[in-house]
Tab-separated table of N, CA and C and ligand atoms in Angstrom:
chain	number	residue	atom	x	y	z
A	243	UNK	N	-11.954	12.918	19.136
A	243	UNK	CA	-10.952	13.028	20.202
A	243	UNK	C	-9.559	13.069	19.603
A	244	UNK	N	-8.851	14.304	19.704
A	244	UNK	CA	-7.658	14.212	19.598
A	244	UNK	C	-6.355	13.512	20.536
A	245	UNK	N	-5.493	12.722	20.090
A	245	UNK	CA	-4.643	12.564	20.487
A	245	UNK	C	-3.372	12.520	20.169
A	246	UNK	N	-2.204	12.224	21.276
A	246	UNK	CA	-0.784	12.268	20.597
A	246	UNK	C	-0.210	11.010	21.254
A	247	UNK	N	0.091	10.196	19.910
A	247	UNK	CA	1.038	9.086	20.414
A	247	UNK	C	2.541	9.114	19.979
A	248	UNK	N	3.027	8.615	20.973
A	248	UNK	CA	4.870	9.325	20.646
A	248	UNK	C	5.336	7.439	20.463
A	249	UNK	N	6.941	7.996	19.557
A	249	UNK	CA	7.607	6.828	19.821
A	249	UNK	C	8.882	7.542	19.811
A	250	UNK	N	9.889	6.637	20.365
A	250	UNK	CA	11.471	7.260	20.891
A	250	UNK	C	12.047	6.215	19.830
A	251	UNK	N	13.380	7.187	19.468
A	251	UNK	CA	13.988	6.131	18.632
A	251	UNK	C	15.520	6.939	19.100
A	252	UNK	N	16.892	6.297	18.758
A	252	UNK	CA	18.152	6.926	18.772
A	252	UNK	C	18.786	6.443	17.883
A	253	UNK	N	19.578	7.543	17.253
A	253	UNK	CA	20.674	7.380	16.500
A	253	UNK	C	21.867	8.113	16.600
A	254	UNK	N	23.317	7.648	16.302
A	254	UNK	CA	24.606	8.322	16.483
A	254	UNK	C	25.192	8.705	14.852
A	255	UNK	N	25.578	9.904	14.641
A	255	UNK	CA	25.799	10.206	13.582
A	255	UNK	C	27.363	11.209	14.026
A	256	UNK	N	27.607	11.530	12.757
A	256	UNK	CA	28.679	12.851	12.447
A	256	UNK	C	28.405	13.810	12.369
A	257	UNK	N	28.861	15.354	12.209
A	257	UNK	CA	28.949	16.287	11.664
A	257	UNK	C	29.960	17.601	12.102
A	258	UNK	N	29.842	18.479	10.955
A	258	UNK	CA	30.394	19.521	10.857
A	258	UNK	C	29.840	21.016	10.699
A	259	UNK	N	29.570	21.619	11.461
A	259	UNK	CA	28.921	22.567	10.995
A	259	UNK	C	29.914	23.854	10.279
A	260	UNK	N	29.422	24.294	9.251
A	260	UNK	CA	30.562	25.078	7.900
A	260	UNK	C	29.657	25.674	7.172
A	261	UNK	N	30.666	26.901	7.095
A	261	UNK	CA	30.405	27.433	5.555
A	261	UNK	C	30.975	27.745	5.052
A	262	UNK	N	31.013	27.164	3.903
A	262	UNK	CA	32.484	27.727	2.818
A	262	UNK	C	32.699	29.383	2.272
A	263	UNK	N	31.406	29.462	2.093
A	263	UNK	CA	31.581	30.966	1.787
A	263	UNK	C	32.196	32.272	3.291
A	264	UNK	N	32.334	31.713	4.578
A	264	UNK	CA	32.485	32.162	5.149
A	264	UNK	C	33.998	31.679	6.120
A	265	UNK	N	35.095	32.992	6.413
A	265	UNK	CA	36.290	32.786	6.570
A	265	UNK	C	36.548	31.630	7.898
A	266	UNK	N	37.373	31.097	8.335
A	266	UNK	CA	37.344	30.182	9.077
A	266	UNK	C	37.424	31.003	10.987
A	267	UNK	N	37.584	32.259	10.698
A	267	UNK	CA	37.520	32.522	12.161
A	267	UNK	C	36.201	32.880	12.152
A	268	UNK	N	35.236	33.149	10.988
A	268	UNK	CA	33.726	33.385	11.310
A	268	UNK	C	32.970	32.106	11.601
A	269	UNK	N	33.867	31.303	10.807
A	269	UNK	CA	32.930	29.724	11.289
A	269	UNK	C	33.390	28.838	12.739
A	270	UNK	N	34.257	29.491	13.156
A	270	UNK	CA	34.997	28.798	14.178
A	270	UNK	C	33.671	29.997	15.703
A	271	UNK	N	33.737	31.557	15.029
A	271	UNK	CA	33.035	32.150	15.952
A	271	UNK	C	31.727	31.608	16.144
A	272	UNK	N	31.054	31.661	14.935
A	272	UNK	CA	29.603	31.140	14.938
A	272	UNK	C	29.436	29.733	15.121
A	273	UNK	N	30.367	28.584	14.907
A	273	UNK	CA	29.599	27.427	15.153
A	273	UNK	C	30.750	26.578	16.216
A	274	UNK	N	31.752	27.463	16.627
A	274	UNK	CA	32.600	26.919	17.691
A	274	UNK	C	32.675	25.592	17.830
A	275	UNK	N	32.655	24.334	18.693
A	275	UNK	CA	33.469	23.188	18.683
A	275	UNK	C	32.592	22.261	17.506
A	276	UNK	N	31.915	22.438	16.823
A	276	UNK	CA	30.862	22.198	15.784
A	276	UNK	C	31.330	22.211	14.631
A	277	UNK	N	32.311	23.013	14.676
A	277	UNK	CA	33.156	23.410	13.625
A	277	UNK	C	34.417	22.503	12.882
A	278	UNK	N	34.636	21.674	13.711
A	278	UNK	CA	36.081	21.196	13.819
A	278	UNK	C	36.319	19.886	12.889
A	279	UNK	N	37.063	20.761	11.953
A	279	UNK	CA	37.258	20.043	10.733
A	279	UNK	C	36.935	18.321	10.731
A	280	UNK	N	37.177	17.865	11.773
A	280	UNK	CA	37.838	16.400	11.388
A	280	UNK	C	36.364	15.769	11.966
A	281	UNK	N	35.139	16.340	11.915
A	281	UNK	CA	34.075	15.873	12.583
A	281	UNK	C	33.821	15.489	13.510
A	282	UNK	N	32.620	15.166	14.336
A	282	UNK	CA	32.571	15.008	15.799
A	282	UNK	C	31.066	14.313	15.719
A	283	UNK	N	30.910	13.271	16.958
A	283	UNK	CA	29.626	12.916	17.150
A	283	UNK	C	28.854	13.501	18.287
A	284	UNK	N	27.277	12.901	17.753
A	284	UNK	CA	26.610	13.202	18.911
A	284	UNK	C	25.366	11.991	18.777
A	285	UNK	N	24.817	11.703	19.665
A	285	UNK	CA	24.059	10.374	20.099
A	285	UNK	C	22.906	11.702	20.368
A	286	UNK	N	22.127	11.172	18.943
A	286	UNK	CA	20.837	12.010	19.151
A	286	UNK	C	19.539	11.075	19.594
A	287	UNK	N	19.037	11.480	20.072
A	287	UNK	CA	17.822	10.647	20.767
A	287	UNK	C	16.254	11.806	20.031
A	288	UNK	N	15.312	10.396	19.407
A	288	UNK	CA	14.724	11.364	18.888
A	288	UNK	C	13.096	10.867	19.292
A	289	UNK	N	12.322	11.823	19.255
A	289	UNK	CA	10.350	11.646	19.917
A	289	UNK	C	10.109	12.077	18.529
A	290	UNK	N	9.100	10.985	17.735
A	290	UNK	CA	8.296	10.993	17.010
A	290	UNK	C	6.773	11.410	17.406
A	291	UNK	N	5.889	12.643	17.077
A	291	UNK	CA	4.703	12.046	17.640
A	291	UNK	C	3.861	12.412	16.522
A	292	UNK	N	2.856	11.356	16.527
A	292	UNK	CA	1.380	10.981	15.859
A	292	UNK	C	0.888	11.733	16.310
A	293	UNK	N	-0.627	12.806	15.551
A	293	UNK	CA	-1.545	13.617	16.103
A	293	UNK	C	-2.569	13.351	15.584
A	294	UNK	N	-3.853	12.928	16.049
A	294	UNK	CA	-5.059	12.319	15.099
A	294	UNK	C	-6.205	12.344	15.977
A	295	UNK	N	-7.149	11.800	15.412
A	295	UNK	CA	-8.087	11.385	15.928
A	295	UNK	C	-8.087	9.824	16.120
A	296	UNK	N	-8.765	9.492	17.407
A	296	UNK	CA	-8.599	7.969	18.012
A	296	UNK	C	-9.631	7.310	16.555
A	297	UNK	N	-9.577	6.150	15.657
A	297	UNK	CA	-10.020	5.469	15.250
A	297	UNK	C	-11.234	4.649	16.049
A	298	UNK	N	-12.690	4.829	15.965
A	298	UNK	CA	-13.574	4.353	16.995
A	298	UNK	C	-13.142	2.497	16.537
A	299	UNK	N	-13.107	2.501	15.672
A	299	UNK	CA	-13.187	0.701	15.073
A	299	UNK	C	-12.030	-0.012	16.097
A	300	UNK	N	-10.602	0.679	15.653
A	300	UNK	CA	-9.607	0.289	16.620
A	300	UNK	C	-9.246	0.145	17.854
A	301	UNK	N	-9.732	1.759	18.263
A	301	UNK	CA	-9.187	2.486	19.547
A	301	UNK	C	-7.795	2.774	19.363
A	302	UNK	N	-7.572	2.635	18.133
A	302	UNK	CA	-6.102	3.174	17.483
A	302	UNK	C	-5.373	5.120	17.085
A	303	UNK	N	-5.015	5.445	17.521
A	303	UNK	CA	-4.117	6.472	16.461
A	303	UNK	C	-4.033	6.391	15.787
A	304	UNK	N	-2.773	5.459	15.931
A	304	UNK	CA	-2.133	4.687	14.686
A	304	UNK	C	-1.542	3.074	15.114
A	305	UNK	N	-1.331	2.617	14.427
A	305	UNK	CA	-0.186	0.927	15.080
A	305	UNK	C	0.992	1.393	15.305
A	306	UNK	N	1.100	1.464	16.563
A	306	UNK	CA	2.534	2.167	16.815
A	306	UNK	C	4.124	1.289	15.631
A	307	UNK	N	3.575	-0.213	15.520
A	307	UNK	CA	4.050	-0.899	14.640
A	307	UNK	C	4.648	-0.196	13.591
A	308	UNK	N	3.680	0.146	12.869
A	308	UNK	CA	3.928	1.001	11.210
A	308	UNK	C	4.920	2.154	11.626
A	309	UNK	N	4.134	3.032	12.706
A	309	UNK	CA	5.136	4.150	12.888
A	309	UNK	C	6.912	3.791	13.388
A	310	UNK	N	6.678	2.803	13.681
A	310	UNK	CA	8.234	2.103	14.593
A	310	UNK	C	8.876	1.845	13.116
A	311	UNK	N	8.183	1.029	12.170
A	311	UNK	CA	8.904	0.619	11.057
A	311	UNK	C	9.489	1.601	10.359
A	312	UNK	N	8.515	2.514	9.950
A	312	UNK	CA	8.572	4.328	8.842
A	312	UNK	C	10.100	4.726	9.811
A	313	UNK	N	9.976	5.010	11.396
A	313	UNK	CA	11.436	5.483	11.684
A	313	UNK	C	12.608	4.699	11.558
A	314	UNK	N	12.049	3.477	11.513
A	314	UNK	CA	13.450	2.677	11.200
A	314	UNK	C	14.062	2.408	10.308
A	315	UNK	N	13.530	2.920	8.643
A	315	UNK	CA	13.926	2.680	7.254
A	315	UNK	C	14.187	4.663	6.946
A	316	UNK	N	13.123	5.244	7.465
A	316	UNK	CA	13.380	6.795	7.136
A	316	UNK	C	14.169	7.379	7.877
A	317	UNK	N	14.488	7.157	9.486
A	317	UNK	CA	15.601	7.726	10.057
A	317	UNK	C	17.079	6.585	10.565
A	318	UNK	N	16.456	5.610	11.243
A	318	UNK	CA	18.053	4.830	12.127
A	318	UNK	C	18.653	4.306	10.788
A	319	UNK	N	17.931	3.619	9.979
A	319	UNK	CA	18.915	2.787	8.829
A	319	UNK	C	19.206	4.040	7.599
A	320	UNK	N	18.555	5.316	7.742
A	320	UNK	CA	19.074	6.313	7.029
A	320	UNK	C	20.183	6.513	7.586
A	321	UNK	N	20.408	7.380	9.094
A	321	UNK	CA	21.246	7.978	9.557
A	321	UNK	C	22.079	7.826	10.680
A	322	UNK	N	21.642	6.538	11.126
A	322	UNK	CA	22.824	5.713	11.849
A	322	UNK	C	23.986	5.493	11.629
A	323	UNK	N	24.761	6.011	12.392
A	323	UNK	CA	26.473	6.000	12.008
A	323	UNK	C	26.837	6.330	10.633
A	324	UNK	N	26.121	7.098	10.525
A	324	UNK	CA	26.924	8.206	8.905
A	324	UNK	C	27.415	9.846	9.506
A	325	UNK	N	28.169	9.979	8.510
A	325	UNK	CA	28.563	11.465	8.141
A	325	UNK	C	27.571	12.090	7.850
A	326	UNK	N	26.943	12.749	8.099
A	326	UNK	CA	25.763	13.332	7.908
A	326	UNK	C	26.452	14.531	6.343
A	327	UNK	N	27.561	15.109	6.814
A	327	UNK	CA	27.772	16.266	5.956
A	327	UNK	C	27.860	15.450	4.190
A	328	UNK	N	28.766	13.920	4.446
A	328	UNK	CA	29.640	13.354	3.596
A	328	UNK	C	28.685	12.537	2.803
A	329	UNK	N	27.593	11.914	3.764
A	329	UNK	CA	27.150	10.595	2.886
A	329	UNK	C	25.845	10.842	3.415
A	330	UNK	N	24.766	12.075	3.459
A	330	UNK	CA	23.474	11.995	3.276
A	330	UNK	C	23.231	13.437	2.367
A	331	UNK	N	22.274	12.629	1.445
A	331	UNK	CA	21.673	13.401	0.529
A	331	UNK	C	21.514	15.124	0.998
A	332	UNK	N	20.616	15.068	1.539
A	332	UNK	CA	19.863	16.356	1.793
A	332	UNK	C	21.114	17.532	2.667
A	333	UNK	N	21.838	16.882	3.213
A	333	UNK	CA	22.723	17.529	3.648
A	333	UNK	C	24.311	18.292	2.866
A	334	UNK	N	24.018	17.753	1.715
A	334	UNK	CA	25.160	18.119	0.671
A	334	UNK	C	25.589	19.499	0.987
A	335	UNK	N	24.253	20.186	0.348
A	335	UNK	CA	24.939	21.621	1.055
A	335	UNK	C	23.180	22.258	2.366
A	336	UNK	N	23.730	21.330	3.298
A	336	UNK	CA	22.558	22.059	4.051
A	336	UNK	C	23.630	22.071	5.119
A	337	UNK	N	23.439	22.692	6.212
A	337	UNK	CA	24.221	22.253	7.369
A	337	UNK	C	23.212	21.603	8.302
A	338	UNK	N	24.199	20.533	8.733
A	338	UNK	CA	23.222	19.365	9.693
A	338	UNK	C	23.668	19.892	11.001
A	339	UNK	N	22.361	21.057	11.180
A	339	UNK	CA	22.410	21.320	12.718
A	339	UNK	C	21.230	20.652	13.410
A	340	UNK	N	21.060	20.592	14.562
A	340	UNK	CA	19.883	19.887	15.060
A	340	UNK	C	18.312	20.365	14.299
A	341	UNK	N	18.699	21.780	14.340
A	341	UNK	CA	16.896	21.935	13.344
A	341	UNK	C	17.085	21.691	12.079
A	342	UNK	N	18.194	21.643	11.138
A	342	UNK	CA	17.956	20.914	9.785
A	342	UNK	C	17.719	19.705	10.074
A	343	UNK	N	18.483	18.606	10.741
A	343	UNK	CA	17.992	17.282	10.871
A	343	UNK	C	16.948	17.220	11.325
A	344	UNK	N	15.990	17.763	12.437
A	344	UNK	CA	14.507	18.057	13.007
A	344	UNK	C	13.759	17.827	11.176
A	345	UNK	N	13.965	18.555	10.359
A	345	UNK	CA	13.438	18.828	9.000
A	345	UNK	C	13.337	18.079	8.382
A	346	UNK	N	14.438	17.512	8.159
A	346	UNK	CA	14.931	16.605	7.211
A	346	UNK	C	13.989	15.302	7.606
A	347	UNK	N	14.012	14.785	9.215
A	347	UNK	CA	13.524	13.793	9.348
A	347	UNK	C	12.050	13.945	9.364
A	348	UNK	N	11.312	15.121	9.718
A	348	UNK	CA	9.881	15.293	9.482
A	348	UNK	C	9.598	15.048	8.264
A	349	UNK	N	10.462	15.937	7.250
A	349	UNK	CA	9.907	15.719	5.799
A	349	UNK	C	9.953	14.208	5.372
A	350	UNK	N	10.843	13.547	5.718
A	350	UNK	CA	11.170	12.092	5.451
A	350	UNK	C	9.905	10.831	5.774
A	351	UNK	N	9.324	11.550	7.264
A	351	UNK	CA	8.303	10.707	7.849
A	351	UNK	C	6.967	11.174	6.977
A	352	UNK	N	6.726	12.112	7.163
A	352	UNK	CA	5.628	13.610	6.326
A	352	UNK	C	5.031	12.162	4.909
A	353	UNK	N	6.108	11.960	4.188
A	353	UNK	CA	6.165	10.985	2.748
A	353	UNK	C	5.351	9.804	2.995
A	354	UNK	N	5.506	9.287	4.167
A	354	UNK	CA	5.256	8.381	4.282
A	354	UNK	C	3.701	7.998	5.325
A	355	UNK	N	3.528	8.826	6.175
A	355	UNK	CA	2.297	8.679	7.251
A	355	UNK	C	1.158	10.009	6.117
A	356	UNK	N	-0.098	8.796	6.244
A	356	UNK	CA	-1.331	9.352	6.442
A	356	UNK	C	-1.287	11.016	6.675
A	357	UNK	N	-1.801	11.104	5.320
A	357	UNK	CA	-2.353	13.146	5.641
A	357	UNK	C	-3.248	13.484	6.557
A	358	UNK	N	-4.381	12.376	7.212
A	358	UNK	CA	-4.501	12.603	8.395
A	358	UNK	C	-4.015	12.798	9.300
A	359	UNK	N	-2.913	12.537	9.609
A	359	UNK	CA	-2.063	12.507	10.723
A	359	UNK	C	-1.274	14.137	10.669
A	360	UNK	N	-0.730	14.711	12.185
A	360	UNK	CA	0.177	15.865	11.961
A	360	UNK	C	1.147	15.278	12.481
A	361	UNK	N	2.096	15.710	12.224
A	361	UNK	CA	3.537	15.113	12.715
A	361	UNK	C	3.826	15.843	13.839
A	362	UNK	N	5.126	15.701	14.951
A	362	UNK	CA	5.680	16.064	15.712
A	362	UNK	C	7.325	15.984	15.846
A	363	UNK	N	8.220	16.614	15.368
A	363	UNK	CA	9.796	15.909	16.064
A	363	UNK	C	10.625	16.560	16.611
A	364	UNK	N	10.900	16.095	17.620
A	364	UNK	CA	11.430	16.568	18.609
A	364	UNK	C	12.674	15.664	18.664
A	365	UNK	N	13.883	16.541	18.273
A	365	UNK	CA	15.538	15.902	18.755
A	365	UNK	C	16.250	16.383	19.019
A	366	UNK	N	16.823	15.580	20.572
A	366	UNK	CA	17.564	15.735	21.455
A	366	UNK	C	19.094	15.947	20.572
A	367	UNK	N	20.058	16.958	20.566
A	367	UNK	CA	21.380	16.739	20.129
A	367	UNK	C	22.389	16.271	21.697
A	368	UNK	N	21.959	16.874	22.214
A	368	UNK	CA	22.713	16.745	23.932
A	368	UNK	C	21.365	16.299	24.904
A	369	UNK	N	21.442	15.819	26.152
A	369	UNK	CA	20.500	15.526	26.892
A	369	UNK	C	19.621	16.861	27.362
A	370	UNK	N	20.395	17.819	27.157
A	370	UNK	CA	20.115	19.486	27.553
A	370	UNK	C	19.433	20.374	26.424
A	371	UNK	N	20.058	20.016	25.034
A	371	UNK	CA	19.825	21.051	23.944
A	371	UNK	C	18.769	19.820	22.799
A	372	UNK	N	17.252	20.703	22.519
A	372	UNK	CA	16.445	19.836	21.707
A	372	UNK	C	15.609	20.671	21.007
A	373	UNK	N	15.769	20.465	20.047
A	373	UNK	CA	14.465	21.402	18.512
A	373	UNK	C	13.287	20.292	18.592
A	374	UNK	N	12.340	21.270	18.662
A	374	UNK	CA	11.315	20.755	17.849
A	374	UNK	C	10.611	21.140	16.613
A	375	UNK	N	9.823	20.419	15.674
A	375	UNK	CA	9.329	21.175	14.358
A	375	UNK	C	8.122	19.871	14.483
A	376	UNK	N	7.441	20.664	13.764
A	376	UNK	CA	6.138	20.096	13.657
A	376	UNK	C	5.649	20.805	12.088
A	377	UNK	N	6.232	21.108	11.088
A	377	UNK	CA	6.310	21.103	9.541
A	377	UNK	C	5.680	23.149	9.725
A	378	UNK	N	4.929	23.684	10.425
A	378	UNK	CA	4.697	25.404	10.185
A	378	UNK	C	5.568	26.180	10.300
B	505	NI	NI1	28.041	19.172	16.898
């Protein structure tokens, strides 16, 4: 029996979306108020989900426990109230748009959960606008 168990987590971060190689009225066209030098937040709200088979011994997925912990060391105490552009790794030269961070945080969880398991993430940047990736 397949199933999907989700967990919600939120975090508030920075960013800028840029490219240096590109003139400032192309980055102002293409990534408009995203753009703006002096950075800007957004209160992302994010769905983790587990995909597996139910454990007959348990009646488990997974311990939602473990999975609560993995997001709380791999994403909120990663990327809680940082600069995403300034002071996280992977973002040096990536741009932290909602589907790079979607990435970033799959690959982050990916490290850590059971190869049994498929991942799911889904994050909200606005209550309206949300990527999902699931690693294909
Ligand atoms: Ni933005």
């Amino acid at each position: 029996m397949r199933i999907k168990a989700c967990r919600k987590a939120h975090f508030n971060a920075a960013h800028r979306l840029h490219r240096k190689d590109w003139s400032e009225e192309k980055n102002i066209q293409v990534f408009g108020k995203c753009n703006n030098p002096y950075y800007h937040g957004h209160n992302y709200e994010l769905i983790v989900a587990v995909i597996g088979e139910i454990d007959p011994e348990t009646g488990y997925l997974i311990d939602l426990k473990v999975l609560k912990d993995y997001i709380k060391t791999e994403v909120e105490d990663y990327l809680d109230h940082k600069n995403l552009n300034e002071e996280v790794e992977e973002f040096k030269n990536l741009n932290p748009t909602a589907e790079n961070i979607a990435v970033v945080i799959w690959n982050r969880l990916r490290k850590r959960l059971n190869l049994k398991y498929d991942i799911e993430v889904t994050l909200f940047e606005t209550p309206r606008n949300y990527v999902v990736y699931n690693g294909k």
